[in-house]
Coordinates of C-alpha atoms in Angstrom, one line a residue:
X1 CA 0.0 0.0 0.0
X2 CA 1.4 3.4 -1.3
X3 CA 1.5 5.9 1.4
X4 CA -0.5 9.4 -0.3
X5 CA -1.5 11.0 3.0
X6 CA 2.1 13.1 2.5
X7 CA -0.4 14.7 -0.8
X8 CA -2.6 17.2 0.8
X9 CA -5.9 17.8 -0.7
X10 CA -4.8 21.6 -1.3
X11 CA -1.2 20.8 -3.4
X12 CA -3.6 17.7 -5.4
X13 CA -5.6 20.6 -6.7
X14 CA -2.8 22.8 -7.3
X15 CA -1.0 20.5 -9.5
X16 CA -4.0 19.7 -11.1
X17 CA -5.2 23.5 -11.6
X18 CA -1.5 24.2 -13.2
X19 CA -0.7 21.2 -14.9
X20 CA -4.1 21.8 -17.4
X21 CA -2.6 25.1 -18.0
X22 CA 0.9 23.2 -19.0
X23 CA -0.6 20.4 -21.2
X24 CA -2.0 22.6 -24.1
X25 CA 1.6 23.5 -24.1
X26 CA 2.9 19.7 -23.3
X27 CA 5.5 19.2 -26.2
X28 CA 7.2 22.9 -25.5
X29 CA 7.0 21.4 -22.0
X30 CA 8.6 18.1 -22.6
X31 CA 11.7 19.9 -24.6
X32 CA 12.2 22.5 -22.1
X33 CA 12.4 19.5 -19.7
X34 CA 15.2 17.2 -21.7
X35 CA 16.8 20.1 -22.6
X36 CA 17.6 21.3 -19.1
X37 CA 18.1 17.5 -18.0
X38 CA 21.5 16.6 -20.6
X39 CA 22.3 20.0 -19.7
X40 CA 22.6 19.5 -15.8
X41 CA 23.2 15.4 -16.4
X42 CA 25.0 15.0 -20.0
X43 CA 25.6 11.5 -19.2
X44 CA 22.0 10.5 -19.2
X45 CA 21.8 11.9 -22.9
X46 CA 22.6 8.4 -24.5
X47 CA 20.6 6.7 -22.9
X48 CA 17.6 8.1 -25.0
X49 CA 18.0 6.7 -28.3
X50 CA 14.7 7.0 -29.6
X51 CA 13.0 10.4 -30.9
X52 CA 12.5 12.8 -28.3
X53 CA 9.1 14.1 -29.4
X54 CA 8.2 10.6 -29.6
X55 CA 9.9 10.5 -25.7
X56 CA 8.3 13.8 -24.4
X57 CA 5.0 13.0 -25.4
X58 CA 5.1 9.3 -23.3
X59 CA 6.3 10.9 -20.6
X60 CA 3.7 14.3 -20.5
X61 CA 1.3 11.2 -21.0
X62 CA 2.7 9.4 -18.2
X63 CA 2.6 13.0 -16.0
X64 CA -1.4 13.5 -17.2
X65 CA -2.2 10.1 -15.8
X66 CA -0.3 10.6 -12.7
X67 CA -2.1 14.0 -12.2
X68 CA -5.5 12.5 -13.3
X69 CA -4.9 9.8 -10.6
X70 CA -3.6 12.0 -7.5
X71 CA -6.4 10.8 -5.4
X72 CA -5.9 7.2 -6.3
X73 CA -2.0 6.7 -6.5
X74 CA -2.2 3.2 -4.7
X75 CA -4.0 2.3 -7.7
X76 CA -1.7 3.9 -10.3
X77 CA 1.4 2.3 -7.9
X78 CA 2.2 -1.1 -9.7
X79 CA 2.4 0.9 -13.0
X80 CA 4.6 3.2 -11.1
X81 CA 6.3 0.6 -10.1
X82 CA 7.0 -1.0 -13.0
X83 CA 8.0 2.5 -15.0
X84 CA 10.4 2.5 -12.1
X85 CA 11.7 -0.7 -12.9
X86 CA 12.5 -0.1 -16.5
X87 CA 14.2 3.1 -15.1
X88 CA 16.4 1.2 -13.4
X89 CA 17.1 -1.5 -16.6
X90 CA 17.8 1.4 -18.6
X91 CA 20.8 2.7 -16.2
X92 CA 18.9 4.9 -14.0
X93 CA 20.9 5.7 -10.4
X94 CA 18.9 7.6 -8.0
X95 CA 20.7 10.6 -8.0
X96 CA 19.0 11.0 -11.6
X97 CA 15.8 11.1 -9.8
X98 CA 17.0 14.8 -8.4
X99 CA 18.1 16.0 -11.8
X100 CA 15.1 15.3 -12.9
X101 CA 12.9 16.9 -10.2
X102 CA 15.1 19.9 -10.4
X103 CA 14.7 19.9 -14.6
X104 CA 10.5 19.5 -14.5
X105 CA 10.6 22.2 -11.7
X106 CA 12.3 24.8 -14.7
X107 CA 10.0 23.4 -17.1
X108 CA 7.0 24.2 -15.3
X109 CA 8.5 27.5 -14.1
X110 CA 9.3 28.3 -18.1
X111 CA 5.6 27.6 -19.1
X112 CA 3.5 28.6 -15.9
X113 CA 5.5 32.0 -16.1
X114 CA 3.6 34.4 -13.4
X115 CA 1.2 31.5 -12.3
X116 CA 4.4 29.9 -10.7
X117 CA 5.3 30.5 -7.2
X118 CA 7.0 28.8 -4.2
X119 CA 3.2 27.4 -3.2
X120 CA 3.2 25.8 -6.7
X121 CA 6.5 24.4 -6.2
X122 CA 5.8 22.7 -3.3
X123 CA 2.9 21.0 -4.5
X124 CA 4.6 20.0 -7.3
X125 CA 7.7 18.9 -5.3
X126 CA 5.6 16.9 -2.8
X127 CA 3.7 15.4 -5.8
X128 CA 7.3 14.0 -7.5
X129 CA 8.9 13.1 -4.6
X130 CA 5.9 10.7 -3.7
X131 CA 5.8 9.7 -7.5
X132 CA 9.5 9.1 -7.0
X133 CA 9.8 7.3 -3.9
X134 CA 7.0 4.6 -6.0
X135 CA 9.6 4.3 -8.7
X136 CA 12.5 3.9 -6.6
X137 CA 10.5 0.9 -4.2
X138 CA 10.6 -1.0 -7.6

């Protein structure tokens, strides 16, 4: 059982309200996000060999369904899970976990603009690190 008490009802409806202002938006979103991840962590850049739109869009689909399913992560947990376990197949270290909290962070700062704030990056923050610590129990 996935713990999701540490999601408060007020940062659920945050990241909802701002993510359906990001997803009209979601490919811009998704590049901003790789960029500034081989930028901070070059070494993760060949481990993407596919197309990167192709890449982006999975993982702002991945993202919808996670923030579609806030209030029912322990349902959404063994695909979690199991997107946490092909993380780890393809050569993903924990410490990658932080780059890429700190890389969707400046994406959704970049497209949210002047509806981003230290309240929205909390709820955000509290959102991936639960998402995260799913993964990483793989």
């Amino acid at each position: 059982m996935t713990n999701t008490v540490a999601i408060t009802p007020y940062n659920k409806k945050l990241v909802r309200a701002t993510f359906w202002m990001v997803e009209p938006k979601a490919d811009e979103a998704a590049e901003i996000f790789y960029t500034k991840l081989f930028e901070m962590s070059p070494e993760l850049r060949p481990l993407f060999k596919g197309n990167m739109r192709d890449q982006g869009k999975r993982m702002m689909e991945m993202l919808s369904t996670v923030v579609k399913g806030l209030n029912t992560l322990d349902v959404l947990a063994p695909l979690v899970r199991s997107m946490g376990r092909r993380h780890v197949n393809y050569g993903i270290k924990t410490e990658h976990y932080n780059m890429a909290a700190a890389a969707l962070m400046y994406s959704l700062k970049e497209e949210l603009q002047e509806n981003w704030n230290e309240e929205v990056e909390s709820a955000w923050l509290e959102v991936y690190q639960t998402v995260s610590d799913i993964m990483q129990s793989a």
